[in-house]
Short mmCIF file of C-alpha atoms in Angstrom, two decimals:
data_model
loop_
_atom_site.label_atom_id
_atom_site.label_comp_id
_atom_site.label_asym_id
_atom_site.label_seq_id
_atom_site.Cartn_x
_atom_site.Cartn_y
_atom_site.Cartn_z
CA MET A 10 4.01 104.80 209.67
CA ASN A 11 1.01 104.07 207.40
CA SER A 12 -1.91 106.46 207.23
CA ALA A 13 -4.45 104.06 208.77
CA GLU A 14 -2.28 103.75 211.87
CA ILE A 15 -1.85 107.54 212.04
CA GLU A 16 -5.65 107.92 211.79
CA ARG A 17 -6.17 105.40 214.59
CA LEU A 18 -3.78 107.26 216.90
CA LEU A 19 -5.31 110.65 216.12
CA HIS A 20 -8.76 109.22 216.80
CA ALA A 21 -7.62 107.81 220.15
CA ALA A 22 -6.12 111.18 221.02
CA THR A 23 -9.30 113.07 220.13
CA ALA A 24 -11.42 110.65 222.12
CA ARG A 25 -9.29 111.23 225.21
CA ILE A 26 -9.62 115.00 225.00
CA SER A 27 -13.41 114.75 224.52
CA ALA A 28 -13.92 112.43 227.51
CA ALA A 29 -15.38 113.69 230.78
CA SER A 30 -12.98 115.33 233.20
CA ALA A 31 -11.40 113.34 235.97
CA ALA A 32 -11.62 114.23 239.66
CA PRO A 33 -10.16 117.61 240.60
CA LEU A 34 -6.57 117.75 241.78
CA SER A 35 -5.59 118.98 245.24
CA PRO A 36 -2.86 121.62 245.54
CA ALA A 37 -0.45 118.96 246.84
CA GLN A 38 -1.22 116.72 243.88
CA ILE A 39 -0.65 119.62 241.51
CA ALA A 40 2.68 120.54 243.12
CA ALA A 41 3.85 116.94 242.79
CA LEU A 42 3.27 117.14 239.02
CA ILE A 43 5.39 120.22 238.41
CA ASP A 44 9.03 120.51 237.36
CA HIS A 45 9.72 124.03 238.65
CA THR A 46 11.72 125.40 235.75
CA LEU A 47 14.22 128.18 235.12
CA LEU A 48 16.31 127.66 231.99
CA LYS A 49 16.87 131.15 230.65
CA PRO A 50 20.55 131.66 229.88
CA ASP A 51 20.92 134.78 232.01
CA ALA A 52 19.51 133.24 235.21
CA SER A 53 21.72 134.21 238.15
CA ARG A 54 22.70 132.22 241.24
CA ASP A 55 20.22 134.28 243.26
CA GLU A 56 17.36 133.37 240.93
CA ILE A 57 18.25 129.67 241.05
CA THR A 58 18.46 129.86 244.83
CA LYS A 59 14.97 131.37 244.98
CA LEU A 60 13.69 128.66 242.62
CA CYS A 61 15.04 125.92 244.90
CA HIS A 62 13.58 127.48 248.03
CA GLU A 63 10.18 127.71 246.34
CA ALA A 64 10.39 124.08 245.23
CA ALA A 65 11.14 122.91 248.76
CA LYS A 66 8.37 125.09 250.23
CA TYR A 67 5.65 124.00 247.82
CA GLY A 68 6.72 120.38 247.25
CA PHE A 69 7.31 120.48 243.51
CA ALA A 70 8.50 117.27 241.85
CA SER A 71 11.80 118.81 240.81
CA VAL A 72 13.64 121.94 239.88
CA CYS A 73 14.66 122.00 236.24
CA VAL A 74 17.86 124.00 235.72
CA ASN A 75 20.71 124.19 233.24
CA PRO A 76 23.73 121.93 233.90
CA TRP A 77 25.83 124.82 235.24
CA TYR A 78 23.44 125.11 238.19
CA VAL A 79 22.98 121.40 239.01
CA ALA A 80 25.58 121.39 241.79
CA LEU A 81 24.07 124.48 243.42
CA ALA A 82 20.55 123.07 243.23
CA ALA A 83 21.64 119.68 244.59
CA GLU A 84 23.31 121.39 247.55
CA LEU A 85 20.30 123.57 248.30
CA LEU A 86 17.81 120.69 248.02
CA ARG A 87 19.77 118.10 249.99
CA GLY A 88 17.48 116.48 252.55
CA THR A 89 14.28 117.47 250.72
CA ARG A 90 12.14 115.31 248.44
CA VAL A 91 12.63 117.68 245.51
CA LYS A 92 14.75 116.19 242.74
CA VAL A 93 17.19 118.03 240.53
CA CYS A 94 16.28 117.84 236.85
CA THR A 95 18.59 119.16 234.14
CA VAL A 96 18.67 119.42 230.36
CA VAL A 97 20.97 117.79 227.81
CA GLY A 98 21.64 118.87 224.23
CA PHE A 99 19.39 121.78 225.04
CA PRO A 100 17.50 123.37 223.40
CA LEU A 101 18.48 122.46 219.82
CA GLY A 102 19.20 118.73 220.19
CA ALA A 103 21.73 119.08 217.40
CA THR A 104 24.95 118.21 219.15
CA LEU A 105 26.71 114.84 218.92
CA PRO A 106 25.40 111.72 220.69
CA GLN A 107 28.61 111.25 222.66
CA VAL A 108 28.42 114.86 223.88
CA LYS A 109 24.87 114.30 225.13
CA VAL A 110 25.99 111.16 226.99
CA PHE A 111 28.94 112.98 228.57
CA GLU A 112 26.76 115.92 229.57
CA ALA A 113 24.26 113.56 231.21
CA GLU A 114 27.01 111.65 233.04
CA VAL A 115 28.64 114.78 234.45
CA ALA A 116 25.30 116.25 235.49
CA ILE A 117 24.35 113.04 237.28
CA LYS A 118 27.66 113.03 239.15
CA LEU A 119 26.85 116.54 240.32
CA GLY A 120 23.42 115.54 241.60
CA ALA A 121 20.91 115.44 238.72
CA ARG A 122 18.28 112.71 239.03
CA GLU A 123 16.21 113.57 235.96
CA ILE A 124 17.64 114.22 232.49
CA ASP A 125 15.52 116.05 229.92
CA MET A 126 17.29 115.53 226.60
CA VAL A 127 16.36 117.03 223.24
CA GLN A 128 16.09 114.49 220.45
CA ASN A 129 18.03 114.93 217.21
CA ILE A 130 15.38 116.79 215.24
CA GLY A 131 17.50 117.15 212.12
CA ALA A 132 18.11 113.40 211.95
CA LEU A 133 14.36 112.78 212.32
CA LYS A 134 13.65 115.28 209.51
CA SER A 135 16.23 113.47 207.36
CA GLY A 136 14.44 110.14 207.89
CA ASP A 137 17.29 108.71 209.96
CA ASP A 138 15.18 107.19 212.75
CA THR A 139 18.03 104.80 213.57
CA ALA A 140 20.21 107.76 214.53
CA VAL A 141 17.35 109.31 216.51
CA GLU A 142 16.89 106.12 218.49
CA ALA A 143 20.63 105.56 219.09
CA ASP A 144 21.00 109.14 220.31
CA ILE A 145 18.21 108.63 222.85
CA ARG A 146 19.44 105.19 223.90
CA GLY A 147 22.86 106.59 224.78
CA VAL A 148 21.42 109.17 227.14
CA ALA A 149 18.72 106.90 228.58
CA SER A 150 21.32 104.24 229.36
CA ALA A 151 23.64 106.78 230.98
CA ALA A 152 20.74 108.06 233.05
CA HIS A 153 19.73 104.62 234.22
CA ARG A 154 23.32 103.67 235.07
CA GLY A 155 23.41 106.74 237.29
CA GLY A 156 20.06 106.12 238.97
CA ALA A 157 18.33 108.87 237.01
CA ILE A 158 15.40 108.91 234.60
CA CYS A 159 15.39 110.21 231.03
CA LYS A 160 12.76 112.38 229.37
CA VAL A 161 12.92 112.94 225.62
CA ILE A 162 11.93 116.37 224.33
CA LEU A 163 10.40 116.13 220.86
CA GLU A 164 9.92 119.87 220.15
CA THR A 165 6.50 119.11 218.70
CA ALA A 166 6.01 122.58 217.19
CA LEU A 167 8.64 121.72 214.59
CA LEU A 168 7.21 118.29 213.72
CA SER A 169 4.54 116.80 211.48
CA THR A 170 2.09 114.27 212.94
CA ASP A 171 4.07 111.44 211.39
CA GLU A 172 7.30 112.80 212.89
CA LYS A 173 5.73 113.15 216.35
CA ILE A 174 4.65 109.50 216.24
CA ARG A 175 8.02 108.26 214.95
CA ALA A 176 9.85 110.22 217.65
CA CYS A 177 7.63 108.72 220.38
CA LEU A 178 8.28 105.23 219.03
CA ALA A 179 12.04 105.85 218.92
CA ALA A 180 12.00 107.07 222.53
CA GLN A 181 10.01 104.01 223.56
CA ARG A 182 12.33 101.58 221.77
CA ALA A 183 15.37 103.35 223.24
CA GLY A 184 14.17 102.78 226.80
CA ALA A 185 13.39 106.37 227.76
CA ASP A 186 11.07 107.03 230.69
CA PHE A 187 9.11 110.00 229.39
CA VAL A 188 8.34 111.81 226.19
CA LYS A 189 8.08 115.60 226.55
CA THR A 190 6.48 118.09 224.19
CA SER A 191 8.69 121.16 224.06
CA THR A 192 11.81 123.01 225.16
CA GLY A 193 10.06 126.30 225.85
CA PHE A 194 12.47 127.93 223.35
CA GLY A 195 10.77 126.76 220.15
CA PRO A 196 8.11 128.52 218.07
CA ALA A 197 5.29 127.16 220.27
CA GLY A 198 4.79 125.12 223.41
CA ALA A 199 2.61 122.23 224.53
CA THR A 200 -0.86 121.61 223.14
CA ALA A 201 -3.46 119.22 224.55
CA GLU A 202 -3.71 117.62 221.12
CA ASP A 203 0.00 116.77 221.08
CA VAL A 204 -0.08 115.44 224.63
CA ALA A 205 -3.04 113.18 223.79
CA LEU A 206 -1.35 111.93 220.63
CA MET A 207 1.87 111.20 222.50
CA ARG A 208 -0.09 109.35 225.20
CA ALA A 209 -1.90 107.32 222.53
CA VAL A 210 1.43 106.30 220.99
CA VAL A 211 3.38 105.40 224.12
CA GLY A 212 0.51 103.80 226.06
CA ASP A 213 0.55 103.78 229.83
CA GLN A 214 4.05 102.44 230.43
CA MET A 215 5.80 105.77 229.85
CA GLY A 216 5.33 109.24 231.27
CA VAL A 217 4.26 112.22 229.17
CA LYS A 218 5.53 115.67 230.16
CA ALA A 219 3.86 118.81 228.85
CA ALA A 220 6.06 121.89 228.82
CA GLY A 221 6.12 125.31 227.17
CA GLY A 222 3.47 127.97 227.63
CA ILE A 223 1.78 126.43 230.69
CA ARG A 224 1.15 129.58 232.66
CA ALA A 225 -2.12 128.99 234.53
CA LEU A 226 -4.08 126.32 236.37
CA ASP A 227 -6.46 125.78 233.46
CA ASP A 228 -3.51 125.11 231.14
CA LEU A 229 -2.22 122.47 233.56
CA ARG A 230 -5.66 120.83 233.92
CA LYS A 231 -6.04 120.56 230.15
CA MET A 232 -2.64 118.89 229.83
CA VAL A 233 -3.32 116.41 232.63
CA HIS A 234 -6.71 115.60 231.14
CA ALA A 235 -5.04 114.96 227.79
CA GLY A 236 -2.65 112.48 229.39
CA ALA A 237 0.26 114.41 230.88
CA THR A 238 1.83 112.98 234.03
CA ARG A 239 4.36 115.75 234.50
CA ILE A 240 4.23 119.48 233.82
CA GLY A 241 7.17 121.74 233.11
CA ALA A 242 6.47 125.34 234.08
CA SER A 243 8.13 128.48 235.32
CA ALA A 244 4.77 129.67 236.68
CA GLY A 245 4.38 126.88 239.27
CA VAL A 246 3.95 129.21 242.22
CA LYS A 247 1.22 131.18 240.47
CA ILE A 248 -0.51 127.96 239.37
CA LEU A 249 -0.49 126.67 242.94
CA GLU A 250 -1.85 129.94 244.27
CA GLN A 251 -4.72 129.61 241.81
CA ALA A 252 -5.32 126.02 242.95
CA SER A 253 -5.42 127.18 246.56
CA GLY A 254 -7.89 129.94 245.72
CA GLY A 255 -5.27 132.44 246.79
CA SER A 256 -5.37 134.31 243.53
CA ALA A 257 -8.03 135.66 241.20
CA GLY A 258 -9.76 132.70 239.59
CA SER A 259 -8.15 130.36 237.12
CA ALA A 260 -7.95 132.50 234.01
CA SER A 261 -5.99 130.62 231.43
CA SER A 262 -3.22 132.41 229.63
CA SER A 263 -4.56 133.47 226.28
CA SER A 264 -1.68 132.10 224.28
CA ALA A 265 0.43 129.02 224.64
CA ALA A 266 3.47 130.73 223.20
CA PRO A 267 6.67 129.52 224.81
CA GLY A 268 8.86 131.55 227.07
CA ASN A 269 11.37 133.65 225.25
CA TYR A 270 14.72 134.42 226.75
CA MET B 15 34.90 148.52 235.49
CA ASN B 16 34.75 152.15 236.64
CA SER B 17 32.41 154.59 234.97
CA ALA B 18 35.18 156.79 233.50
CA GLU B 19 36.62 153.77 231.67
CA ILE B 20 33.14 152.79 230.42
CA GLU B 21 32.65 156.36 229.16
CA ARG B 22 36.00 156.29 227.37
CA LEU B 23 35.14 153.02 225.58
CA LEU B 24 31.67 154.22 224.59
CA HIS B 25 33.20 157.42 223.23
CA ALA B 26 35.73 155.45 221.18
CA ALA B 27 32.93 153.29 219.84
CA THR B 28 30.78 156.29 218.85
CA ALA B 29 33.75 157.96 217.14
CA ARG B 30 34.34 154.87 215.04
CA ILE B 31 30.73 154.71 213.86
CA SER B 32 30.73 158.44 213.00
CA ALA B 33 33.97 158.28 210.97
CA ALA B 34 33.94 158.38 207.18
CA SER B 35 33.32 155.09 205.40
CA ALA B 36 36.21 152.99 204.20
CA ALA B 37 36.71 151.83 200.61
CA PRO B 38 33.92 149.66 199.17
CA LEU B 39 34.28 145.89 199.39
CA SER B 40 34.40 143.65 196.34
CA PRO B 41 32.09 140.61 196.18
CA ALA B 42 35.08 138.33 196.79
CA GLN B 43 36.10 140.36 199.84
CA ILE B 44 32.54 140.20 201.15
CA ALA B 45 32.32 136.44 200.65
CA ALA B 46 35.58 135.97 202.56
CA LEU B 47 34.03 137.73 205.56
CA ILE B 48 30.97 135.52 205.84
CA ASP B 49 30.37 132.43 207.97
CA HIS B 50 27.55 130.84 205.93
CA THR B 51 25.27 129.72 208.71
CA LEU B 52 22.49 127.20 209.26
CA LEU B 53 21.87 126.38 212.91
CA LYS B 54 18.14 125.77 213.13
CA PRO B 55 17.45 122.52 214.95
CA ASP B 56 15.32 121.03 212.19
CA ALA B 57 17.89 121.51 209.41
CA SER B 58 18.07 118.35 207.32
CA ARG B 59 21.06 116.71 205.64
CA ASP B 60 19.83 118.05 202.31
CA GLU B 61 19.78 121.62 203.60
CA ILE B 62 23.29 121.28 205.03
CA THR B 63 24.49 119.81 201.75
CA LYS B 64 23.07 122.80 199.87
CA LEU B 65 24.74 125.17 202.36
CA CYS B 66 28.13 123.54 201.77
CA HIS B 67 27.78 123.65 198.00
CA GLU B 68 26.89 127.35 198.17
CA ALA B 69 29.89 128.04 200.42
CA ALA B 70 32.27 126.34 197.98
CA LYS B 71 30.72 128.11 194.99
CA TYR B 72 30.82 131.61 196.48
CA GLY B 73 34.01 131.32 198.55
CA PHE B 74 32.58 132.00 201.98
CA ALA B 75 35.00 131.90 204.92
CA SER B 76 33.24 128.93 206.51
CA VAL B 77 30.02 127.07 206.95
CA CYS B 78 28.66 127.31 210.48
CA VAL B 79 26.65 124.21 211.42
CA ASN B 80 25.63 122.35 214.55
CA PRO B 81 28.04 119.64 215.80
CA TRP B 82 25.84 116.83 214.44
CA TYR B 83 26.61 118.04 210.90
CA VAL B 84 30.35 118.73 211.25
CA ALA B 85 31.42 115.38 209.76
CA LEU B 86 29.09 115.80 206.78
CA ALA B 87 30.28 119.36 206.14
CA ALA B 88 33.95 118.38 206.47
CA GLU B 89 33.44 115.60 203.93
CA LEU B 90 31.63 117.86 201.48
CA LEU B 91 34.18 120.66 201.77
CA ARG B 92 37.33 118.58 201.60
CA GLY B 93 39.74 120.10 199.10
CA THR B 94 38.11 123.54 199.20
CA ARG B 95 39.27 126.60 201.16
CA VAL B 96 36.00 126.77 203.09
CA LYS B 97 36.44 125.93 206.77
CA VAL B 98 33.96 124.10 208.97
CA CYS B 99 32.80 126.20 211.91
CA THR B 100 30.63 124.76 214.67
CA VAL B 101 29.02 125.90 217.91
CA VAL B 102 29.66 124.83 221.48
CA GLY B 103 27.37 125.21 224.50
CA PHE B 104 24.92 126.65 222.02
CA PRO B 105 22.79 128.71 222.25
CA LEU B 106 22.38 129.10 226.04
CA GLY B 107 26.00 128.85 227.19
CA ALA B 108 24.72 127.36 230.43
CA THR B 109 26.21 123.90 230.36
CA LEU B 110 29.30 122.82 232.30
CA PRO B 111 32.82 123.92 231.30
CA GLN B 112 34.03 120.33 230.89
CA VAL B 113 31.09 119.59 228.56
CA LYS B 114 32.02 122.56 226.39
CA VAL B 115 35.62 121.35 226.21
CA PHE B 116 34.54 117.83 225.29
CA GLU B 117 32.12 119.11 222.66
CA ALA B 118 34.89 121.23 221.11
CA GLU B 119 37.37 118.34 221.14
CA VAL B 120 34.98 115.91 219.46
CA ALA B 121 33.93 118.46 216.86
CA ILE B 122 37.56 119.23 216.02
CA LYS B 123 38.28 115.51 215.59
CA LEU B 124 35.41 115.39 213.11
CA GLY B 125 36.78 118.31 211.09
CA ALA B 126 35.78 121.61 212.73
CA ARG B 127 38.40 124.36 212.43
CA GLU B 128 36.46 127.17 214.06
CA ILE B 129 34.62 126.89 217.38
CA ASP B 130 31.97 129.46 218.26
CA MET B 131 31.27 128.98 221.96
CA VAL B 132 28.64 130.73 224.07
CA GLN B 133 30.01 132.28 227.24
CA ASN B 134 28.46 131.47 230.62
CA ILE B 135 25.97 134.34 230.77
CA GLY B 136 24.54 133.32 234.14
CA ALA B 137 27.99 133.35 235.75
CA LEU B 138 28.64 136.81 234.29
CA LYS B 139 25.30 138.05 235.65
CA SER B 140 26.25 136.60 239.05
CA GLY B 141 29.52 138.57 239.06
CA ASP B 142 31.63 135.44 238.73
CA ASP B 143 34.02 136.72 236.05
CA THR B 144 36.59 134.14 237.15
CA ALA B 145 34.21 131.35 236.11
CA VAL B 146 33.44 133.14 232.84
CA GLU B 147 37.13 133.37 232.01
CA ALA B 148 37.92 129.78 233.01
CA ASP B 149 35.02 128.52 230.90
CA ILE B 150 36.37 130.36 227.85
CA ARG B 151 39.98 129.36 228.53
CA GLY B 152 39.05 125.67 228.51
CA VAL B 153 37.46 125.85 225.07
CA ALA B 154 40.05 128.24 223.61
CA SER B 155 42.86 125.93 224.75
CA ALA B 156 41.10 122.86 223.34
CA ALA B 157 40.60 124.70 220.05
CA HIS B 158 44.24 125.76 219.81
CA ARG B 159 45.50 122.25 220.69
CA GLY B 160 43.42 121.00 217.76
CA GLY B 161 44.56 123.65 215.29
CA ALA B 162 41.25 125.52 215.47
CA ILE B 163 40.30 129.05 216.49
CA CYS B 164 37.80 130.04 219.17
CA LYS B 165 35.14 132.75 218.96
CA VAL B 166 33.26 133.74 222.11
CA ILE B 167 29.58 134.61 221.74
CA LEU B 168 28.55 137.21 224.29
CA GLU B 169 24.78 137.35 223.50
CA THR B 170 24.91 141.13 223.80
CA ALA B 171 21.12 141.59 223.78
CA LEU B 172 21.04 140.12 227.29
CA LEU B 173 23.89 142.23 228.67
CA SER B 174 24.43 145.69 230.14
CA THR B 175 27.28 147.84 228.82
CA ASP B 176 29.38 146.92 231.83
CA GLU B 177 28.72 143.22 231.24
CA LYS B 178 29.62 143.49 227.53
CA ILE B 179 32.95 145.05 228.45
CA ARG B 180 33.70 142.52 231.21
CA ALA B 181 32.89 139.64 228.85
CA CYS B 182 35.23 141.00 226.17
CA LEU B 183 38.00 141.36 228.72
CA ALA B 184 37.44 137.81 229.98
CA ALA B 185 37.60 136.47 226.42
CA GLN B 186 40.80 138.42 225.82
CA ARG B 187 42.47 137.20 229.02
CA ALA B 188 41.39 133.63 228.24
CA GLY B 189 43.19 133.67 224.88
CA ALA B 190 40.15 133.54 222.58
CA ASP B 191 40.59 134.65 218.98
CA PHE B 192 37.31 136.49 218.41
CA VAL B 193 34.44 138.00 220.32
CA LYS B 194 31.04 137.58 218.67
CA THR B 195 27.84 139.49 219.34
CA SER B 196 24.96 137.03 219.23
CA THR B 197 23.68 133.49 218.78
CA GLY B 198 20.81 134.40 216.46
CA PHE B 199 18.45 132.76 218.99
CA GLY B 200 18.35 135.56 221.55
CA PRO B 201 15.92 138.50 221.81
CA ALA B 202 17.94 140.58 219.32
CA GLY B 203 20.97 140.30 217.07
CA ALA B 204 24.03 142.39 216.28
CA THR B 205 24.05 146.18 216.43
CA ALA B 206 26.75 148.46 215.06
CA GLU B 207 27.01 150.08 218.49
CA ASP B 208 27.84 146.75 220.14
CA VAL B 209 30.36 145.85 217.46
CA ALA B 210 32.10 149.21 217.87
CA LEU B 211 32.16 148.84 221.65
CA MET B 212 33.59 145.33 221.41
CA ARG B 213 36.25 146.55 218.97
CA ALA B 214 37.15 149.41 221.33
CA VAL B 215 37.60 146.95 224.21
CA VAL B 216 39.60 144.23 222.48
CA GLY B 217 41.76 146.51 220.28
CA ASP B 218 43.14 145.22 217.00
CA GLN B 219 44.66 141.95 218.20
CA MET B 220 41.36 140.03 218.22
CA GLY B 221 38.62 139.49 215.67
CA VAL B 222 35.07 140.76 216.13
CA LYS B 223 32.23 138.76 214.58
CA ALA B 224 28.81 140.29 214.08
CA ALA B 225 25.93 137.80 213.88
CA GLY B 226 22.17 137.81 214.22
CA GLY B 227 19.82 139.74 211.97
CA ILE B 228 22.34 140.53 209.22
CA ARG B 229 20.09 140.03 206.22
CA ALA B 230 21.26 142.53 203.62
CA LEU B 231 24.40 144.13 202.19
CA ASP B 232 23.81 147.39 204.05
CA ASP B 233 23.65 145.50 207.36
CA LEU B 234 26.98 143.89 206.58
CA ARG B 235 28.59 147.19 205.57
CA LYS B 236 27.48 148.84 208.81
CA MET B 237 28.97 146.03 210.86
CA VAL B 238 32.28 146.09 208.99
CA HIS B 239 32.46 149.86 209.34
CA ALA B 240 31.86 149.48 213.08
CA GLY B 241 34.80 147.11 213.36
CA ALA B 242 33.58 143.62 212.47
CA THR B 243 36.10 141.32 210.76
CA ARG B 244 33.70 138.40 210.34
CA ILE B 245 29.98 138.21 209.66
CA GLY B 246 27.66 135.38 210.60
CA ALA B 247 24.64 135.19 208.31
CA SER B 248 22.18 132.78 206.78
CA ALA B 249 21.51 135.29 204.00
CA GLY B 250 25.03 135.20 202.52
CA VAL B 251 23.92 134.29 199.03
CA LYS B 252 21.41 137.14 198.92
CA ILE B 253 23.98 139.57 200.31
CA LEU B 254 26.48 138.55 197.62
CA GLU B 255 23.89 138.92 194.90
CA GLN B 256 23.25 142.45 196.13
CA ALA B 257 27.00 143.15 196.08
CA SER B 258 27.22 141.89 192.51
CA GLY B 259 24.29 144.07 191.45
CA GLY B 260 22.38 140.90 190.66
CA SER B 261 19.45 141.84 192.83
CA ALA B 262 17.37 144.95 193.43
CA GLY B 263 19.59 147.48 195.18
CA SER B 264 20.86 147.14 198.70
CA ALA B 265 17.75 147.72 200.76
CA SER B 266 18.58 147.00 204.36
CA SER B 267 16.30 144.75 206.33
CA SER B 268 14.08 146.96 208.43
CA SER B 269 14.71 145.11 211.67
CA ALA B 270 17.76 143.43 213.11
CA ALA B 271 15.69 140.81 214.92
CA PRO B 272 17.42 137.46 215.06
CA GLY B 273 16.33 134.39 213.20
CA ASN B 274 13.78 132.31 215.01
CA TYR B 275 13.67 128.60 214.66
#
């Protein structure tokens, strides 16, 4: 990636963030953007059950749960429009490509329709973009064979601008459906700047998912304005209450730090 | 687990910590206790190479790396006594049992001889000890078939006393070789109290590995005194320098917080 091209992409990203806001979103539109997420390792069956009931009630795009809970979520959401999303190679992205493929295949058999995989960050850092792309292609192909989509988590907080761009390009070449900012377990979550950069790189033929630290309606609006077409959040119910005027204002969370477990 | 039995185990653990210290450890004995560890997701090939060279030079028990780097580590350590240790279902423990088995099998084929798996914390929290045990048994059996050993990471910082005890018993019934305190990615790392409790539960027929936040020689000594027979640390070189008197004293790290990535 030469520096003139990096400059051009950063300029496009900045221009997007500075542009006038789009029309406001209705509560139903907001709900349809949200992957209602609970990935902490100590989540119990009761918590996952509650998550699924909330997703059905509010009309979220999906529930995003760890593989162990895919079968439970699929059973609870049968007959609704809410999809089951799960995670692969999560949250480090440092397992073997064939393990990520197998994990995706098994999760799809159990009912997952969206696969959020973590890219191989170490390979990217080592300059092995071929390995990064092959790793993504394996999971994206498995997802598509099973009628699912594939989102690629970059973990932007660990990456340089050049690495963010190269990871987006690898995901695009590998046939993924979305690029996604963060796991929610890294040192920081989504930023509007990263979302806008990712959108500038992938154009309008891929989705961009912002995740990590999105705790309030204003956070969500900023991400959508920057180019996000999906939002990962554990605070979806609170965000919707704000959108419906059911809660005090739309105070943004002061920090975009990710959820800890 | 009835409360009288919990009391008995806690009492045994406290008695161990209060007992007089054992004989001091030589630098070689200390090195042989340490799994020299680098699990951050953005670790590069160069960093893993350095880790392996250090392990061979100092005589650490193993290097502990993510599955993606097992083949590289096995190649670099061929002909040495340093084993390759890797992690499975790491660090959340929330993937499917068959994925953990597959991950262990592939890693063993690539050269891993020690498998540190994360137990299914969500199943434990849901009271499904049968699932916890079956999950461990699958990986422990795969490890033993491949000539490897299996350590079970409890992630003690997320567990109640009752849950710590139940997890140790499940690991013991499932045929695991070690119980291990922490991933290093949770809200806190190893404590001497947890190590002593785990030792009291599993007796002397299993290993106990302390990991997470062990940054100085005094930390290591406390863990060994409490009953640890293996230490996971990224600060092994510094700890050995302290043991050899090559560095300023043996000041313990002030906090046992785990490494962040």
